[in-house]
Amino acid sequence: MKKLINDPQNVVIESVRGFGLAHPDLVRVNEDPLYVSRAGGAVQGKVGLVSGGGSGHEPLHAGYVGMGMLDAAVPGAVFTSPTPDPIFEATKAADGGAGVLHIVKNYTGDVLNFETAAELAEAEDIQVRSVVVNDDVAVEDSLYTAGRRGVAGTVLVEKIAGAAAERGDDLDAVVAVAQQVIDNVRSMGVALTACTVPHAGRPSFDLEENEIEIGIGIHGEPGRHKIPMAGANEITERLLDPVLDDLKIGSGEKVLLFVNGMGGTPLSELYLVYNHAREVLDGKGVEVTRSLVGNYITSLEMQGASITVLRLDDALTELWDAPVNTPALRRGV
Amino acid sequence: MKKLINDPQNVVIESVRGFGLAHPDLVRVNEDPLYVSRAGGAVQGKVGLVSGGGSGHEPLHAGYVGMGMLDAAVPGAVFTSPTPDPIFEATKAADGGAGVLHIVKNYTGDVLNFETAAELAEAEDIQVRSVVVNDDVAVEDSLYTAGRRGVAGTVLVEKIAGAAAERGDDLDAVVAVAQQVIDNVRSMGVALTACTVPHAGRPSFDLEENEIEIGIGIHGEPGRHKIPMAGANEITERLLDPVLDDLKIGSGEKVLLFVNGMGGTPLSELYLVYNHAREVLDGKGVEVTRSLVGNYITSLEMQGASITVLRLDDALTELWDAPVNTPALRRGV
């Protein structure tokens, strides 16, 4: 295991500390309990947005704290759900008096701990609502999950719900927008190599030299099947086709196409995958009106990628285009 | 070799085509000869900025085409200098009548081919000036290079000179700003793993399971020495100390600190390195007033990082803070 780390027990705190030092204009790090909130604090009268989960998926979630996205993010240990206490404290830090939305990826630990934190917050008269992101079409039920896993679609939920909150939508309206994104976004990923959790010290799963895993989860959970290494076009189709089938996207519809890197794959390869995904979508008469390509939700140093498609309407497009000012996504400000 | 590619001969064109499709609001791709220019074309009356070099370092350079940085970028084959013809055509596309600056990384092929392209452009009455970036303190002379190599400092030259051109500085002034950055920026990198050029099909160099290379070049050129795998703090100091020594940075000075990923290293590890670099700089009384952390100039899927320090004054800081709107760096717009 070769990693730029010191003691495996301290990777999260040392990294988040560096993150806070690098972005003092945007975020503030609270070390005990550990959460990241906006540098300027909660925005009074605005719905607060909180997300979180195991570390190892950076820039998700702390990279999306800032104007137009999250108010606070809670990093757990690597690939381990944060406990209720830091989620509760982050919820308080995000509360501007208009209620707080928890954006939760569908993993059993995350769902339980966010629920407990919500109960703690409600006991202090903070109104909390939750949405659960479950965009991964690869498998129903999985290691750590009942139902579908939450993966790259989470980034789009955070951006679009964040924009709705920022323009002043009330809690019900922000929940509705977040749920609309969840209902219309699907993803699937591939792993070319495994990743290694620092305190484990060995790869999370095994892949042969000439083998890849289609439908991989962001923690290396089993996907649909292992297949021999194939060309990028074939791999792209094996990810994109199930996504489109599940979404029932038809000719003439508008979509956002998001090609995400798992952490260890070069940007050039992501654009190459994007290129063929466009060819496929063009062939089906699906109009790609918005795009995102890069490492936005990762699995440590895993090589691989995921493809996400979001069905757009004018309202979602306007929220996608709204200004955002976070360490990992910045536009219009 | 596991890569998300099809035919190794087509990786650059398929990737750049996807890049163009993903960013139609910002860039335009010319396929024959291959270069990337601003979607809106040359800006009349503005000094044009052109850079380029071998592919495999994405987002450099095409990712920096747009308002506030480059007017055009020329991607060569992977780790191979582009020929004079596309550089010449890109220079014409970038020419707004106020002259063109070539920003060249110090590799023999790049320097020669940009010179030839400049002569071709001068023959068509386009005034061309060049700066050569040579920020890598690891080695004097190297594979492909006479003198020091140009590495991550190039990103800072492109951003700051781009801002000077955008505000209307004339060619002499833009050259002077670019040269000021070059004179005040130093870098050094480390490889944890090698990278594989697609058409070569095998790693560019060898590293043992428990070995890393200090002072690596961005094409895997030899560095200063191979050492056993060490902790991130020790590695950080082995990169940062020579950079600071060479720059002769002293207590009370202000700097931009840039921790760059080589492509295969997780963002969390870059922030962890940044964290310790800040501890070292704080200890020396050097004030970090601006920061950049992420994968900005890469070496395919290489695991590793580089540390860059730029001495700042108020003028450079203002240019660094100026709005920029490119696929890979966006702020203030």
XYZ file of N, CA and C in Angstrom, chain B residues 13 18 37 43-44 62 75 93 101 106 119 121-122 140 228 237 240 259 261 265 270 311 316:
69
model
N -7.453 12.182 -29.834
C -8.551 12.794 -30.586
C -9.906 12.460 -29.964
N -14.441 14.660 -26.921
C -15.358 14.647 -25.779
C -15.256 15.931 -24.980
N -9.431 26.229 -29.101
C -9.441 27.682 -28.930
C -10.723 28.105 -28.225
N -9.947 37.497 -29.130
C -10.491 38.746 -28.619
C -9.714 39.897 -29.260
N -10.400 40.707 -30.058
C -9.715 41.786 -30.770
C -9.071 42.774 -29.797
N -5.472 22.270 -22.474
C -6.771 22.635 -23.057
C -7.784 23.044 -21.995
N -2.684 20.227 -28.094
C -2.331 18.933 -27.509
C -1.564 18.069 -28.512
N -5.283 31.516 -34.608
C -6.627 31.540 -33.998
C -6.661 32.408 -32.745
N 1.525 35.565 -27.087
C 2.546 35.013 -26.199
C 2.466 33.492 -26.214
N 9.728 23.844 -20.550
C 11.094 23.622 -21.029
C 11.413 22.151 -21.309
N 8.156 31.508 -35.955
C 8.707 32.049 -37.211
C 7.656 32.062 -38.312
N 4.501 32.312 -37.885
C 3.521 33.352 -37.564
C 4.075 34.746 -37.864
N 5.349 34.938 -37.525
C 5.975 36.248 -37.792
C 5.957 36.538 -39.288
N 19.031 19.571 -12.835
C 19.503 20.357 -13.976
C 19.705 19.375 -15.118
N 12.959 4.401 -0.010
C 11.862 3.551 0.464
C 10.636 4.401 0.779
N 8.322 17.238 3.262
C 9.521 18.034 3.549
C 10.601 17.833 2.490
N 9.322 20.081 -0.312
C 9.172 21.509 -0.008
C 10.511 22.174 0.303
N -0.459 22.436 -4.167
C -0.201 20.993 -4.084
C -0.971 20.330 -5.220
N -1.798 17.042 -7.804
C -1.815 15.589 -7.911
C -1.369 15.134 -9.283
N -3.626 9.984 -7.523
C -3.631 10.138 -6.062
C -4.917 10.824 -5.606
N -3.807 14.793 -1.138
C -3.231 16.094 -1.496
C -3.476 17.108 -0.383
N 6.293 33.013 -5.022
C 6.426 34.244 -4.216
C 5.447 35.277 -4.762
N 0.879 40.450 -8.365
C 0.603 39.062 -8.765
C -0.654 38.534 -8.072
